Coordinates of C-alpha atoms in Angstrom, one line a residue:
Chain A
D1 CA -13.2 -37.6 -14.2
T2 CA -9.8 -38.8 -13.8
G3 CA -8.6 -37.0 -10.6
V4 CA -6.2 -38.7 -8.1
S5 CA -7.9 -41.6 -6.4
Q6 CA -6.6 -43.4 -3.3
D7 CA -7.4 -47.2 -1.8
P8 CA -8.4 -48.4 0.6
R9 CA -10.6 -45.1 1.4
H10 CA -10.5 -46.7 5.0
K11 CA -9.0 -48.9 6.9
I12 CA -9.0 -50.4 10.4
T13 CA -6.2 -51.9 11.8
K14 CA -5.1 -53.4 14.6
R15 CA -1.5 -52.1 16.6
G16 CA 1.6 -53.9 15.5
Q17 CA 0.0 -55.3 12.3
N18 CA 1.5 -53.7 8.5
V19 CA -0.6 -51.6 6.2
T20 CA -0.5 -50.7 2.6
F21 CA -2.2 -47.6 0.8
R22 CA -2.3 -46.7 -2.7
C23 CA -2.4 -43.7 -4.9
D24 CA -3.0 -43.3 -8.7
P25 CA -1.8 -39.6 -9.3
I26 CA -3.8 -37.4 -12.5
S27 CA -2.4 -39.6 -15.5
E28 CA 0.0 -36.6 -16.7
H29 CA 1.3 -35.5 -13.3
N30 CA 5.1 -36.3 -12.6
R31 CA 5.0 -35.5 -9.3
L32 CA 2.7 -36.7 -6.5
Y33 CA 3.3 -36.1 -3.0
W34 CA 1.8 -37.9 0.8
Y35 CA 0.5 -36.0 3.7
R36 CA -1.0 -37.1 7.0
Q37 CA -3.5 -35.4 8.5
T38 CA -5.2 -35.2 11.9
L39 CA -8.6 -33.7 13.1
G40 CA -8.4 -30.4 13.5
Q41 CA -4.9 -29.6 11.5
G42 CA -3.7 -29.2 7.9
P43 CA -2.3 -31.5 6.4
E44 CA 1.5 -32.2 6.9
F45 CA 4.2 -33.1 4.5
L46 CA 5.4 -37.1 4.3
T47 CA 7.6 -37.4 0.8
Y48 CA 7.0 -36.0 -2.7
F49 CA 8.2 -38.4 -6.0
Q50 CA 9.2 -36.7 -9.4
N51 CA 8.5 -39.7 -11.3
E52 CA 9.8 -42.3 -9.7
A53 CA 12.3 -40.6 -8.0
Q54 CA 11.6 -40.0 -3.9
L55 CA 13.5 -36.5 -3.6
E56 CA 12.4 -35.7 -0.1
K57 CA 11.3 -37.0 3.1
S58 CA 9.8 -35.6 6.2
R59 CA 11.0 -35.8 9.5
L60 CA 7.7 -37.0 10.5
L61 CA 8.3 -40.5 8.2
S62 CA 9.8 -42.2 10.8
D63 CA 11.5 -45.9 9.9
R64 CA 8.6 -47.6 9.9
F65 CA 7.2 -45.7 6.9
S66 CA 8.0 -46.4 3.4
A67 CA 6.6 -45.0 0.2
E68 CA 7.4 -46.2 -3.6
R69 CA 6.4 -45.0 -7.0
P70 CA 8.8 -47.7 -9.1
K71 CA 7.0 -47.0 -12.4
G72 CA 6.8 -43.2 -11.8
S73 CA 2.7 -44.4 -11.6
F74 CA 0.8 -45.0 -8.8
S75 CA 3.0 -45.3 -5.2
T76 CA 1.8 -47.3 -2.3
L77 CA 2.5 -46.2 1.3
E78 CA 3.5 -49.0 3.9
I79 CA 3.3 -48.7 7.7
Q80 CA 5.2 -51.3 9.4
R81 CA 4.1 -52.3 13.2
T82 CA 1.4 -49.4 13.5
E83 CA 1.0 -47.5 16.2
Q84 CA -2.5 -46.1 17.6
G85 CA -0.6 -42.8 17.2
D86 CA -0.3 -43.9 13.1
S87 CA -4.0 -43.1 13.3
A88 CA -5.0 -40.0 10.6
M89 CA -5.9 -39.3 7.1
Y90 CA -3.3 -40.0 5.1
L91 CA -3.9 -38.1 1.8
C92 CA -1.6 -38.0 -1.8
A93 CA -1.8 -35.4 -4.2
S94 CA -0.4 -34.6 -7.7
S95 CA 0.8 -31.6 -9.9
P96 CA 1.5 -30.9 -13.3
P97 CA 5.4 -31.2 -15.1
G98 CA 6.3 -28.2 -16.2
G99 CA 9.3 -26.9 -14.0
Q100 CA 6.8 -25.1 -11.3
A101 CA 7.5 -26.2 -7.9
R102 CA 5.6 -23.7 -6.8
A103 CA 2.8 -24.9 -8.6
E104 CA -0.9 -26.1 -7.4
Q105 CA -1.8 -29.4 -5.8
Y106 CA -4.6 -32.2 -6.7
F107 CA -5.4 -34.2 -4.0
G108 CA -7.2 -37.2 -3.7
P109 CA -9.8 -38.4 -1.5
G110 CA -7.6 -39.7 1.4
T111 CA -7.4 -42.8 3.4
R112 CA -8.7 -42.7 7.0
L113 CA -6.7 -45.2 9.0
T114 CA -7.7 -45.7 12.5
V115 CA -5.4 -48.3 14.9
T116 CA -6.8 -49.8 17.4
Chain B
G1 CA 10.7 -21.5 8.3
D2 CA 7.6 -21.2 6.3
S3 CA 4.5 -20.8 8.0
V4 CA 0.6 -20.1 7.2
T5 CA -1.6 -18.8 10.1
Q6 CA -5.3 -18.4 9.7
M7 CA -8.0 -17.0 11.9
E8 CA -9.4 -19.9 14.0
G9 CA -13.0 -21.1 14.2
P10 CA -15.1 -22.1 14.4
V11 CA -16.8 -19.6 12.2
T12 CA -21.2 -19.8 12.0
L13 CA -22.8 -16.9 9.8
S14 CA -25.9 -16.9 8.0
E15 CA -27.3 -17.4 4.7
E16 CA -26.1 -14.3 2.5
A17 CA -23.8 -13.0 5.1
F18 CA -20.7 -11.4 4.3
L19 CA -17.6 -14.1 4.6
T20 CA -13.7 -12.8 5.8
I21 CA -11.2 -15.7 7.2
N22 CA -8.1 -13.9 8.1
C23 CA -4.5 -15.7 6.4
T24 CA -1.6 -14.2 6.9
Y25 CA 1.8 -16.1 5.9
T26 CA 5.9 -15.9 7.0
A27 CA 8.1 -17.1 3.8
T28 CA 10.7 -15.9 2.3
G29 CA 11.1 -15.4 -1.6
Y30 CA 8.0 -15.2 -3.5
P31 CA 5.7 -18.3 -2.9
S32 CA 2.2 -19.3 -4.5
L33 CA -0.8 -18.8 -2.4
F34 CA -3.7 -21.5 -2.6
W35 CA -7.2 -21.8 -0.3
Y36 CA -8.1 -25.3 -0.4
V37 CA -11.8 -26.4 0.5
Q38 CA -12.6 -29.6 2.8
Y39 CA -15.9 -31.0 3.0
P40 CA -16.9 -34.0 5.6
G41 CA -14.8 -37.3 4.9
E42 CA -13.4 -35.5 1.7
G43 CA -10.0 -34.8 0.2
L44 CA -8.8 -31.4 -0.2
Q45 CA -10.2 -29.4 -3.4
L46 CA -8.2 -26.0 -4.8
L47 CA -10.7 -23.3 -4.8
L48 CA -8.5 -20.9 -5.8
K49 CA -4.8 -19.3 -6.0
A50 CA -2.5 -16.3 -6.5
T51 CA 0.8 -16.5 -8.2
K52 CA 2.3 -13.3 -7.4
A53 CA 2.0 -9.7 -5.6
D54 CA -1.7 -8.1 -6.1
D55 CA -2.7 -10.9 -7.9
K56 CA -6.4 -11.7 -7.5
G57 CA -7.7 -15.4 -7.0
S58 CA -11.4 -15.9 -7.5
N59 CA -13.3 -18.9 -8.0
K60 CA -17.4 -19.9 -7.4
G61 CA -18.2 -16.3 -5.8
F62 CA -14.9 -16.4 -3.0
E63 CA -11.8 -13.6 -4.1
A64 CA -8.6 -13.6 -2.3
T65 CA -5.7 -11.1 -3.5
Y66 CA -2.4 -11.5 -2.4
R67 CA -0.9 -8.6 -0.5
K68 CA 2.9 -9.0 -0.2
E69 CA 2.9 -5.8 1.9
T70 CA 1.2 -7.3 4.5
T71 CA 1.9 -11.2 4.5
S72 CA -1.6 -11.7 3.5
F73 CA -3.9 -13.7 1.6
H74 CA -7.8 -13.4 3.2
L75 CA -10.5 -15.0 1.8
E76 CA -13.7 -13.5 1.1
K77 CA -17.6 -14.4 0.1
G78 CA -20.0 -11.5 -0.7
S79 CA -22.9 -14.0 0.1
V80 CA -22.5 -17.0 1.4
Q81 CA -24.5 -20.2 1.1
V82 CA -25.4 -23.5 3.2
S83 CA -23.6 -25.6 0.8
D84 CA -20.5 -23.2 1.6
S85 CA -20.4 -25.5 4.9
A86 CA -16.8 -27.0 5.4
V87 CA -13.1 -26.1 6.6
Y88 CA -11.1 -23.6 4.4
F89 CA -7.2 -23.9 4.1
C90 CA -5.1 -21.5 3.5
A91 CA -1.9 -22.5 2.2
L92 CA 2.0 -21.3 0.6
N93 CA 4.0 -23.0 -1.8
N94 CA 7.4 -22.1 -1.8
N95 CA 9.5 -25.1 -2.9
D96 CA 7.3 -27.0 -0.1
M97 CA 3.3 -26.6 0.4
R98 CA 2.6 -25.7 4.1
F99 CA -1.1 -25.4 5.0
G100 CA -2.6 -23.8 7.9
A101 CA -5.0 -25.2 10.3
G102 CA -7.9 -24.7 9.0
T103 CA -11.1 -22.5 9.7
R104 CA -14.5 -24.1 10.0
L105 CA -18.0 -22.6 8.1
T106 CA -21.0 -23.4 9.4
V107 CA -23.5 -21.4 7.0
K108 CA -27.4 -21.6 8.5
P109 CA -30.4 -21.6 6.1

């Protein structure tokens, strides 16, 4: 199975520390998305890459958040100086090329972040 | 902006009962519509989709029909199983994916 994978699955960190998450999309998918999901809510969009280009960022993505996709394959999401409000599930999704901007997205298992 | 509203949970049903989870949307143009399912501790799995008006998406006994006149995409299943217990999310993609808040379904034996 070559679905979307994320690492780590769980991360506990102390307030003020930096954390980095990795996402490996489905291999032929050129679009990659990051979302944040808090308890009892649906995912909220954070940012979007097409190949290596970061094309869109949500206002939710404060200056402490940065995402990269340097070679158009895997992506990383870094949170600097974590705050307790950053505690959430961080989901990565990918979708295939072909010009279908309204296509379905395939999600990874998520990284659950707990900031103590 | 675009948005999705789905029926609040939790929903508790007995095995073999009929399921309906209501979903309505607000969007300009012609979004694609989706239902995703999330099991505990996991990411979202695509359950079914519809890309234009009157399309019916179906999978694993679940169905939903894209109704543009009522801006709805209600999820139905004729006979639920305990294994269907999960959180269900309605979503639209109109160049940006937007999700509802989710509806938790518990099916009791």
